[in-house]
Amino acid sequence: MDNEAIIKYKFHLCRKFLDKLLAENLISEAQRRKIEKGVIKRLTEV
C-alpha cells in the first residue's frame, strides 16, 4: 500500500465515524466540517 492509499483509508474511517456521531446528534454539521478540515490538515502533514 502506498502512502496516499493509507491516508485515503484513514480519512474514510474518520468520515464514517463522524457520520455516525452526526446521525446520533452528538455533533452538529458545523462541528463535523470543522473536525473534517482538521483531520485533512493533520493527515496531509504526516
CSV table of N, CA and C in Angstrom, one decimal:
chain,number,residue,atom,x,y,z
A,1,MET,N,0.8,-1.2,0.0
A,1,MET,CA,0.0,0.0,0.0
A,1,MET,C,0.9,1.2,0.0
A,2,ASP,N,0.5,2.2,-0.9
A,2,ASP,CA,1.3,3.4,-0.9
A,2,ASP,C,0.7,4.4,0.2
A,3,ASN,N,1.5,5.4,0.4
A,3,ASN,CA,1.1,6.4,1.5
A,3,ASN,C,-0.2,7.1,1.2
A,4,GLU,N,-0.5,7.4,-0.1
A,4,GLU,CA,-1.7,8.1,-0.4
A,4,GLU,C,-2.9,7.2,-0.1
A,5,ALA,N,-2.8,5.9,-0.4
A,5,ALA,CA,-3.9,5.0,-0.1
A,5,ALA,C,-4.2,4.9,1.4
A,6,ILE,N,-3.1,4.9,2.1
A,6,ILE,CA,-3.3,4.8,3.6
A,6,ILE,C,-4.0,6.1,4.1
A,7,ILE,N,-3.6,7.2,3.6
A,7,ILE,CA,-4.2,8.5,4.0
A,7,ILE,C,-5.7,8.5,3.6
A,8,LYS,N,-6.0,8.0,2.4
A,8,LYS,CA,-7.4,7.9,2.0
A,8,LYS,C,-8.2,7.0,2.9
A,9,TYR,N,-7.6,5.9,3.2
A,9,TYR,CA,-8.3,4.9,4.1
A,9,TYR,C,-8.6,5.5,5.5
A,10,LYS,N,-7.6,6.1,6.1
A,10,LYS,CA,-7.7,6.8,7.4
A,10,LYS,C,-8.8,7.8,7.3
A,11,PHE,N,-8.8,8.6,6.2
A,11,PHE,CA,-9.9,9.7,6.1
A,11,PHE,C,-11.2,9.0,6.0
A,12,HIS,N,-11.3,7.9,5.2
A,12,HIS,CA,-12.6,7.2,5.1
A,12,HIS,C,-13.1,6.8,6.4
A,13,LEU,N,-12.3,6.2,7.2
A,13,LEU,CA,-12.7,5.7,8.6
A,13,LEU,C,-13.1,6.9,9.4
A,14,CYS,N,-12.4,8.0,9.4
A,14,CYS,CA,-12.7,9.2,10.2
A,14,CYS,C,-14.1,9.7,9.7
A,15,ARG,N,-14.3,9.8,8.4
A,15,ARG,CA,-15.6,10.3,7.9
A,15,ARG,C,-16.7,9.4,8.3
A,16,LYS,N,-16.5,8.1,8.3
A,16,LYS,CA,-17.6,7.2,8.7
A,16,LYS,C,-17.9,7.4,10.1
A,17,PHE,N,-16.9,7.6,11.0
A,17,PHE,CA,-17.1,7.8,12.4
A,17,PHE,C,-17.9,9.1,12.6
A,18,LEU,N,-17.5,10.2,11.9
A,18,LEU,CA,-18.1,11.5,12.1
A,18,LEU,C,-19.6,11.4,11.6
A,19,ASP,N,-19.9,10.6,10.5
A,19,ASP,CA,-21.2,10.5,10.1
A,19,ASP,C,-22.1,9.8,11.2
A,20,LYS,N,-21.5,8.8,11.8
A,20,LYS,CA,-22.2,8.1,12.9
A,20,LYS,C,-22.5,9.1,14.1
A,21,LEU,N,-21.5,9.9,14.5
A,21,LEU,CA,-21.8,10.9,15.5
A,21,LEU,C,-22.8,11.9,15.1
A,22,LEU,N,-22.8,12.3,13.9
A,22,LEU,CA,-23.8,13.2,13.4
A,22,LEU,C,-25.2,12.6,13.4
A,23,ALA,N,-25.3,11.4,13.0
A,23,ALA,CA,-26.6,10.7,12.9
A,23,ALA,C,-27.2,10.5,14.3
A,24,GLU,N,-26.3,10.4,15.3
A,24,GLU,CA,-26.8,10.2,16.7
A,24,GLU,C,-26.9,11.6,17.4
A,25,ASN,N,-26.8,12.6,16.7
A,25,ASN,CA,-26.9,14.0,17.2
A,25,ASN,C,-25.9,14.3,18.3
A,26,LEU,N,-24.7,13.7,18.2
A,26,LEU,CA,-23.7,14.0,19.2
A,26,LEU,C,-22.8,15.2,18.8
A,27,ILE,N,-22.8,15.5,17.5
A,27,ILE,CA,-22.1,16.7,17.0
A,27,ILE,C,-23.1,17.4,15.9
A,28,SER,N,-22.8,18.6,15.7
A,28,SER,CA,-23.6,19.4,14.6
A,28,SER,C,-22.8,19.3,13.3
A,29,GLU,N,-23.5,19.7,12.2
A,29,GLU,CA,-22.9,19.6,10.9
A,29,GLU,C,-21.7,20.6,10.9
A,30,ALA,N,-21.8,21.7,11.5
A,30,ALA,CA,-20.7,22.7,11.5
A,30,ALA,C,-19.5,22.1,12.3
A,31,GLN,N,-19.7,21.4,13.4
A,31,GLN,CA,-18.6,20.7,14.1
A,31,GLN,C,-18.0,19.6,13.2
A,32,ARG,N,-18.8,18.9,12.5
A,32,ARG,CA,-18.4,17.8,11.6
A,32,ARG,C,-17.4,18.4,10.6
A,33,ARG,N,-17.8,19.5,10.0
A,33,ARG,CA,-17.0,20.1,8.9
A,33,ARG,C,-15.6,20.6,9.5
A,34,LYS,N,-15.7,21.2,10.7
A,34,LYS,CA,-14.5,21.7,11.3
A,34,LYS,C,-13.5,20.6,11.7
A,35,ILE,N,-14.1,19.5,12.2
A,35,ILE,CA,-13.2,18.3,12.6
A,35,ILE,C,-12.6,17.7,11.3
A,36,GLU,N,-13.5,17.6,10.3
A,36,GLU,CA,-13.0,17.0,9.0
A,36,GLU,C,-11.9,17.8,8.4
A,37,LYS,N,-12.0,19.2,8.4
A,37,LYS,CA,-10.9,20.0,7.9
A,37,LYS,C,-9.6,19.8,8.7
A,38,GLY,N,-9.8,19.7,10.1
A,38,GLY,CA,-8.6,19.5,10.9
A,38,GLY,C,-7.9,18.1,10.6
A,39,VAL,N,-8.8,17.1,10.4
A,39,VAL,CA,-8.2,15.8,10.1
A,39,VAL,C,-7.5,15.8,8.8
A,40,ILE,N,-8.1,16.5,7.8
A,40,ILE,CA,-7.4,16.6,6.5
A,40,ILE,C,-6.0,17.2,6.6
A,41,LYS,N,-6.0,18.3,7.4
A,41,LYS,CA,-4.8,19.1,7.6
A,41,LYS,C,-3.7,18.2,8.3
A,42,ARG,N,-4.2,17.5,9.3
A,42,ARG,CA,-3.3,16.6,10.1
A,42,ARG,C,-2.8,15.4,9.2
A,43,LEU,N,-3.6,14.8,8.5
A,43,LEU,CA,-3.2,13.7,7.6
A,43,LEU,C,-2.2,14.1,6.5
A,44,THR,N,-2.4,15.3,6.0
A,44,THR,CA,-1.5,15.7,4.9
A,44,THR,C,-0.2,16.2,5.4
A,45,GLU,N,-0.1,16.5,6.7
A,45,GLU,CA,1.2,16.9,7.3
A,45,GLU,C,2.1,15.8,7.5
A,46,VAL,N,1.6,14.6,7.8
A,46,VAL,CA,2.4,13.4,8.1
A,46,VAL,C,3.2,12.9,6.9
